[in-house]
Short mmCIF file of C-alpha atoms in Angstrom, two decimals:
data_model
loop_
_atom_site.label_atom_id
_atom_site.label_comp_id
_atom_site.label_asym_id
_atom_site.label_seq_id
_atom_site.Cartn_x
_atom_site.Cartn_y
_atom_site.Cartn_z
CA MET A 275 92.36 80.51 122.56
CA LYS A 276 91.03 82.64 126.17
CA ASP A 277 90.30 85.79 126.12
CA LYS A 278 93.27 87.58 128.79
CA VAL A 279 96.47 89.30 126.80
CA HIS A 280 99.23 87.08 128.32
CA VAL A 281 102.28 89.46 126.85
CA ARG A 282 101.60 93.10 126.36
CA LEU A 283 104.08 95.42 124.47
CA ARG A 284 104.26 98.82 124.24
CA ASP A 285 106.32 101.65 122.50
CA ILE A 286 109.25 98.46 121.79
CA SER A 287 112.36 100.47 119.42
CA LYS A 288 115.79 98.82 119.35
CA THR A 289 117.91 100.96 118.57
CA TYR A 290 122.17 100.37 117.88
CA GLY A 291 125.16 102.02 118.52
CA ASP A 292 125.16 103.35 114.51
CA LYS A 293 122.26 104.61 115.33
CA THR A 294 120.16 101.68 112.94
CA CYS A 295 117.24 101.29 114.10
CA ALA A 296 115.83 98.00 113.80
CA LEU A 297 112.65 97.64 116.06
CA LYS A 298 110.97 101.58 116.10
CA ASN A 299 107.94 101.33 118.31
CA ILE A 300 106.48 98.16 118.52
CA ASN A 301 102.79 97.40 120.18
CA LEU A 302 101.55 94.23 120.33
CA ASP A 303 99.14 92.26 122.65
CA VAL A 304 99.66 88.36 122.85
CA MET A 305 96.38 86.45 123.96
CA GLU A 306 96.50 84.15 126.39
CA GLY A 307 97.55 80.48 124.62
CA GLU A 308 97.49 82.32 120.92
CA VAL A 309 100.21 80.94 118.63
CA LEU A 310 101.52 84.57 117.38
CA VAL A 311 103.50 84.43 113.86
CA LEU A 312 105.58 87.21 113.63
CA LEU A 313 106.25 87.00 110.03
CA GLY A 314 108.61 89.13 107.69
CA PRO A 315 111.57 89.10 105.69
CA SER A 316 114.74 88.81 106.53
CA GLY A 317 116.26 91.72 108.70
CA CYS A 318 113.19 93.18 109.48
CA GLY A 319 112.98 92.70 113.05
CA LYS A 320 111.82 89.86 113.66
CA SER A 321 114.15 87.21 115.75
CA THR A 322 115.08 90.81 118.00
CA LEU A 323 111.60 91.34 118.70
CA LEU A 324 111.57 88.16 120.05
CA ARG A 325 114.89 87.97 122.22
CA ILE A 326 114.10 91.06 122.94
CA ILE A 327 110.57 89.77 124.95
CA GLY A 328 112.97 86.71 126.34
CA GLY A 329 115.34 88.68 127.70
CA LEU A 330 117.83 87.50 125.65
CA HIS A 331 118.63 91.60 124.05
CA SER A 332 117.28 94.90 125.92
CA GLN A 333 115.14 97.25 123.66
CA SER A 334 116.13 100.35 124.10
CA SER A 335 112.63 101.84 125.20
CA GLY A 336 109.07 100.40 126.17
CA SER A 337 107.24 97.78 128.20
CA ILE A 338 107.34 94.44 128.30
CA HIS A 339 104.50 93.12 130.22
CA PHE A 340 103.46 89.27 131.46
CA TYR A 341 99.59 89.53 132.18
CA ASP A 342 100.25 92.44 135.02
CA GLN A 343 103.57 92.35 135.73
CA GLU A 344 106.08 94.66 133.85
CA ILE A 345 109.26 92.36 133.23
CA SER A 346 111.14 94.54 131.34
CA HIS A 347 114.14 94.12 133.70
CA LEU A 348 114.21 90.67 134.93
CA PRO A 349 117.61 88.45 132.87
CA PRO A 350 115.53 85.43 130.87
CA GLU A 351 115.67 83.24 133.98
CA LYS A 352 113.29 85.16 135.33
CA ARG A 353 110.97 85.80 132.94
CA GLY A 354 109.47 82.12 132.57
CA CYS A 355 110.05 81.60 128.58
CA GLY A 356 111.65 78.52 126.64
CA PHE A 357 113.49 78.64 123.85
CA VAL A 358 113.34 76.62 120.55
CA PHE A 359 115.61 77.78 117.56
CA GLN A 360 117.12 76.96 114.65
CA SER A 361 119.64 75.26 115.89
CA TYR A 362 118.75 72.28 118.40
CA ALA A 363 121.94 72.80 120.65
CA LEU A 364 121.34 69.47 122.17
CA PHE A 365 124.70 68.11 124.42
CA PRO A 366 125.59 65.68 121.86
CA THR A 367 127.24 63.09 124.99
CA MET A 368 124.02 62.67 126.37
CA THR A 369 120.78 61.03 125.32
CA VAL A 370 118.02 61.87 124.51
CA ARG A 371 116.28 61.01 127.61
CA GLU A 372 119.18 63.04 129.50
CA ASN A 373 118.39 66.14 127.26
CA ILE A 374 115.03 66.55 127.92
CA ALA A 375 115.62 65.72 131.68
CA PHE A 376 118.93 68.36 132.07
CA GLY A 377 116.54 71.47 133.29
CA LEU A 378 114.80 69.25 135.41
CA LYS A 379 117.28 68.39 137.14
CA ILE A 380 119.18 71.77 137.23
CA ARG A 381 115.79 72.64 139.16
CA LYS A 382 116.36 70.02 141.60
CA MET A 383 113.13 68.17 141.06
CA PRO A 384 113.15 63.71 142.96
CA LYS A 385 114.12 61.63 140.17
CA ARG A 386 110.87 60.00 140.30
CA GLN A 387 109.10 62.74 139.20
CA ILE A 388 111.70 63.77 135.89
CA GLN A 389 111.34 60.24 134.89
CA GLU A 390 107.59 60.44 134.84
CA LYS A 391 108.14 63.76 133.11
CA VAL A 392 110.20 62.95 130.46
CA ASP A 393 108.54 59.79 130.19
CA SER A 394 105.04 61.33 129.40
CA LEU A 395 107.25 63.95 127.01
CA LEU A 396 108.75 61.12 124.87
CA GLN A 397 105.06 59.47 124.37
CA MET A 398 104.07 63.51 123.57
CA VAL A 399 106.79 63.53 120.78
CA ASN A 400 107.04 60.38 119.73
CA LEU A 401 110.61 60.21 120.96
CA THR A 402 110.15 57.05 123.23
CA ALA A 403 111.92 54.58 121.00
CA LEU A 404 114.19 56.62 120.86
CA ALA A 405 115.33 57.85 124.50
CA ASP A 406 118.57 55.90 124.81
CA ARG A 407 119.73 57.34 120.84
CA LYS A 408 122.37 60.50 120.87
CA PRO A 409 122.09 63.35 119.14
CA ALA A 410 124.04 61.43 116.20
CA GLN A 411 121.84 59.18 116.20
CA LEU A 412 118.91 61.17 115.20
CA SER A 413 117.23 63.14 111.62
CA GLY A 414 116.89 66.59 111.93
CA GLY A 415 113.59 66.68 112.70
CA GLU A 416 113.64 63.96 115.76
CA GLN A 417 116.74 66.08 116.92
CA GLN A 418 114.23 69.40 116.65
CA ARG A 419 111.83 67.44 118.82
CA VAL A 420 113.82 66.64 121.88
CA ALA A 421 115.01 69.76 121.77
CA ILE A 422 111.10 71.38 121.92
CA ALA A 423 110.32 68.06 124.98
CA ARG A 424 113.66 70.02 126.51
CA VAL A 425 111.68 72.89 126.64
CA LEU A 426 108.26 71.89 128.00
CA ALA A 427 109.78 70.15 130.25
CA ILE A 428 110.35 73.05 132.46
CA GLU A 429 106.92 74.16 131.54
CA PRO A 430 107.46 77.75 130.07
CA LYS A 431 105.03 80.47 130.38
CA VAL A 432 105.43 81.39 127.48
CA LEU A 433 106.66 79.52 124.10
CA LEU A 434 109.83 81.47 122.45
CA MET A 435 110.57 79.64 118.97
CA ASP A 436 112.93 81.67 116.32
CA GLU A 437 112.65 79.71 112.96
CA PRO A 438 112.60 76.16 114.31
CA LEU A 439 111.89 74.56 110.77
CA THR A 440 114.60 76.50 108.38
CA ALA A 441 116.89 73.99 108.49
CA LEU A 442 115.10 70.62 107.57
CA ASP A 443 114.09 70.06 104.26
CA ALA A 444 111.13 70.17 102.55
CA LYS A 445 109.76 66.86 103.42
CA LEU A 446 110.50 67.21 106.86
CA LYS A 447 109.34 70.20 107.55
CA GLU A 448 106.28 69.44 106.07
CA HIS A 449 105.70 66.76 109.01
CA LEU A 450 106.96 68.23 111.63
CA LYS A 451 104.45 71.06 110.86
CA ILE A 452 101.68 69.14 111.47
CA GLU A 453 103.01 67.86 114.16
CA LEU A 454 103.65 71.23 115.88
CA SER A 455 100.63 72.70 115.50
CA SER A 456 98.92 69.92 116.91
CA LEU A 457 100.50 70.26 120.46
CA PHE A 458 100.62 73.72 119.92
CA ARG A 459 96.55 73.13 120.20
CA ARG A 460 96.93 70.26 122.58
CA LEU A 461 98.81 72.29 125.45
CA GLY A 462 97.82 75.87 124.89
CA ILE A 463 100.73 76.96 125.49
CA THR A 464 101.05 81.15 124.74
CA THR A 465 103.61 81.03 122.31
CA ILE A 466 105.77 83.54 119.66
CA TYR A 467 106.91 81.71 116.83
CA VAL A 468 108.81 83.41 114.03
CA THR A 469 109.28 82.45 110.31
CA HIS A 470 110.34 84.42 106.97
CA ASP A 471 107.96 80.71 105.71
CA GLN A 472 104.82 82.48 105.16
CA ASP A 473 103.01 79.12 104.31
CA GLU A 474 104.42 77.81 107.63
CA ALA A 475 103.09 80.61 109.26
CA MET A 476 99.38 80.41 107.63
CA PHE A 477 99.44 76.78 109.13
CA MET A 478 100.67 77.66 112.34
CA ALA A 479 99.17 81.29 113.24
CA ASP A 480 95.94 81.83 115.26
CA ARG A 481 97.07 84.94 114.52
CA ILE A 482 99.98 86.73 112.55
CA ALA A 483 101.98 89.89 112.61
CA ILE A 484 103.59 90.95 109.97
CA ILE A 485 106.84 93.21 110.38
CA ASN A 486 108.63 95.32 107.66
CA LYS A 487 111.94 97.26 108.46
CA GLY A 488 110.87 97.72 111.89
CA ILE A 489 107.40 97.89 111.95
CA ILE A 490 104.07 96.07 112.18
CA GLU A 491 102.50 96.42 109.06
CA GLN A 492 99.02 94.43 109.80
CA VAL A 493 97.94 92.12 112.58
CA GLY A 494 95.65 89.47 111.79
CA SER A 495 94.67 85.81 111.05
CA PRO A 496 96.22 84.54 108.33
CA LYS A 497 92.41 84.52 106.76
CA GLN A 498 92.48 88.15 107.57
CA ILE A 499 96.57 88.71 106.59
CA TYR A 500 95.11 87.24 103.15
CA SER A 501 91.75 88.41 102.15
CA ALA A 502 92.34 92.11 103.41
CA PRO A 503 95.59 93.45 103.16
CA ALA A 504 96.02 97.07 104.52
CA THR A 505 98.80 97.74 103.43
CA ASP A 506 100.51 97.41 99.67
CA PHE A 507 103.96 95.63 101.19
CA VAL A 508 101.11 92.97 103.36
CA ALA A 509 99.19 92.39 100.05
CA GLN A 510 102.54 91.95 97.72
CA PHE A 511 104.29 89.49 100.66
CA ILE A 512 101.53 87.22 101.61
CA GLY A 513 100.70 84.89 98.84
CA LYS A 514 100.71 85.27 94.65
CA ILE A 515 99.29 88.28 93.09
CA ASN A 516 98.99 90.34 90.47
CA ARG A 517 99.77 94.46 90.31
CA VAL A 518 97.90 95.95 88.01
CA PRO A 519 98.16 100.00 86.86
CA GLY A 520 94.70 101.44 87.44
CA ARG A 521 92.25 104.48 87.90
CA LEU A 522 89.67 105.35 89.46
CA ASP A 523 87.51 108.19 87.89
CA GLY A 524 85.80 108.99 90.96
CA LYS A 525 82.15 107.83 90.64
CA GLY A 526 82.77 104.42 91.39
CA HIS A 527 84.96 103.07 88.49
CA LEU A 528 87.78 101.02 88.70
CA ASP A 529 89.57 101.07 84.84
CA LEU A 530 92.30 98.36 85.07
CA GLY A 531 92.46 99.21 81.27
CA PHE A 532 91.19 95.28 80.34
CA ILE A 533 88.11 95.90 82.26
CA GLN A 534 86.13 98.41 83.83
CA LEU A 535 84.27 97.81 87.03
CA ASP A 536 82.55 98.80 89.82
CA TYR A 537 84.12 99.96 92.49
CA PRO A 538 83.00 102.27 95.86
CA SER A 539 85.91 103.80 97.35
CA ALA A 540 86.84 106.81 99.28
CA HIS A 541 90.43 106.51 97.75
CA PRO A 542 90.35 110.00 95.32
CA ALA A 543 90.44 110.01 91.88
CA GLY A 544 93.49 109.28 89.76
CA PRO A 545 95.86 107.10 89.54
CA VAL A 546 95.79 103.95 91.58
CA GLU A 547 98.08 100.77 92.39
CA SER A 548 95.55 97.15 92.14
CA TYR A 549 96.23 94.15 93.16
CA LEU A 550 94.98 91.06 92.05
CA ARG A 551 95.23 87.24 93.95
CA PRO A 552 94.96 85.10 90.93
CA GLU A 553 91.81 83.22 91.92
CA ALA A 554 90.08 86.39 91.25
CA LEU A 555 90.47 85.97 87.93
CA ASN A 556 87.83 83.22 86.30
CA LEU A 557 87.11 81.87 82.95
CA ALA A 558 83.27 83.67 82.16
CA GLU A 559 79.96 81.66 81.41
CA GLU A 560 77.94 82.50 79.05
CA ASP A 561 75.72 84.62 80.91
CA ASP A 562 78.50 86.70 82.79
CA PRO A 563 77.39 90.69 82.36
CA VAL A 564 81.44 92.15 81.99
CA THR A 565 83.59 90.34 81.18
CA PHE A 566 87.34 90.37 78.93
CA GLU A 567 89.62 88.43 76.94
CA ALA A 568 92.88 87.08 77.27
CA SER A 569 95.41 85.22 75.60
CA VAL A 570 97.36 82.26 77.28
CA CYS A 571 101.19 83.10 77.36
CA GLN A 572 102.24 80.71 79.23
CA SER A 573 100.72 76.83 80.86
CA ILE A 574 102.71 75.20 84.55
CA TYR A 575 100.07 71.64 84.53
CA LEU A 576 100.66 71.42 88.22
CA GLY A 577 98.57 67.87 88.72
CA LYS A 578 94.91 68.83 90.24
CA ALA A 579 95.97 72.33 88.79
CA GLN A 580 97.30 74.87 86.28
CA VAL A 581 99.24 78.08 86.58
CA LEU A 582 98.35 80.55 84.03
CA LEU A 583 100.10 83.00 82.33
CA VAL A 584 97.56 85.27 80.49
CA GLU A 585 97.66 87.92 78.52
CA ALA A 586 95.44 91.46 78.64
CA ALA A 587 95.56 95.00 76.92
CA GLY A 588 99.41 94.61 77.20
CA GLN A 589 99.39 93.61 81.42
CA ILE A 590 100.61 90.50 81.96
CA MET A 591 98.52 88.33 85.09
CA GLN A 592 98.89 84.81 86.77
CA MET A 593 95.41 82.73 87.08
CA GLU A 594 94.75 78.99 87.96
CA VAL A 595 92.26 76.66 86.53
CA ASP A 596 91.62 73.24 86.84
CA GLY A 597 94.55 70.38 85.42
CA ALA A 598 92.09 69.57 83.21
CA THR A 599 91.36 72.30 81.06
CA ALA A 600 91.83 72.88 77.75
CA ALA A 601 94.59 76.57 77.50
CA PRO A 602 96.74 75.67 74.36
CA ILE A 603 99.00 78.71 74.04
CA GLY A 604 98.31 81.82 71.94
CA VAL A 605 94.35 80.48 72.63
CA PRO A 606 92.20 83.73 73.85
CA LEU A 607 90.18 82.75 76.30
CA ARG A 608 87.46 84.79 77.92
CA LEU A 609 87.45 85.46 82.15
CA LYS A 610 85.60 87.66 84.18
CA LEU A 611 87.39 89.41 87.49
CA ASP A 612 86.12 89.63 91.15
CA ALA A 613 86.36 92.70 92.54
CA SER A 614 85.97 91.36 96.01
CA LYS A 615 89.40 90.27 95.45
CA VAL A 616 91.02 93.15 93.75
CA TYR A 617 92.47 95.93 96.60
CA ILE A 618 93.76 99.14 95.76
CA PHE A 619 96.44 101.56 97.48
#
C-alpha cells in the first residue's frame, strides 16, 4: 500500500425524496493500492456509498475526488471504475473467453492484443482449461472468477466489489476468499469492497470502515477495529464479545460484580457498559493475584477448542479453552480477567 490518497470522499450525504437519510456526512480517504472494506449490517448504506463512488447513484451533497480530480459530475463510464456485483451478469451465449474479451472489443483493441490479454487473465484466475465453456457449464465460483477477469481486462483505476461472495456456499466462499486476497495484493489495484460478513472483511482488508445507519463509526486496520473498538456498536458488531454492566469508582477501579479491576480511565465515575472478548477470560494459575470463581453452564466442543458458557455472580459469559480441557457442567473454575481486553463506553 502506498502513501498517496487515491479516492477522497468529502461530506457525502444521500437523502431520498421521502427524507430518508441513507448516508450522512461521509468523509473517507482510500489510499492508492489499498483494499478498503466497507462493513456493516444490511441497510446501513455501504452499497449506496459504493454506487455513489462509481457514479451509479448520485450523492445529495458532497464531493468525490480521484487523486486531485473531482469526478462527482462524471458519468460511470468516465470514472475508470470496474464493478463486480453479487450477480455475475455474464453473457450466457458467450464462452468464458468471449465474456472476458467483451470490454476490450468494445474499446476496439487489436485482435492479437485481445487474445494475449485474455490468455494472461485466464491464467491469472486459473480458468485456462475452461476458456471455451459457457457460464451454464461453470460453478458459482468459476463464474465469479470470470466476472472478475472481465473487469480486470479493462484495467480499471478503481475496483468496486459489492458482496461478490454472498451467493456462494461456505466452502467455495472460503476458497475464493483466499484467491481474491492473493490477487488483490499481486495486482495492487485500489479496491473498495462491500460486505456484511465480518470474517470476510477481516481476511480481505488492509483497512475496514465500519458503517452504521449511514455514518462511519470507525476506520482502521482489522487489528485496530478488533482490539480497540471506538464505539459500543463496533465492539458488539466485530467478533464475539461479552456485555457486562460495571461501575467505575473514580479512583482507577472497575467493579464488574464478580471481580474488581485496576482500570484507570478518564470516564466519569458511575455505571458503565463493559465489553470483554472471550479471550480476555482465562483459567487462573496458582500465583495469579486477582481471580474469581465461575461455574460452567454449557460446553461446546469444536475440536481444537471448546467454547464455555460460564456464570459468575449472575453474569453469563463466553470464553474459550483448549479442546482437551476438562470442564464438566456445574463444576466451578478459577478464572482470571485481562483488564487490557475490557472496553467501556
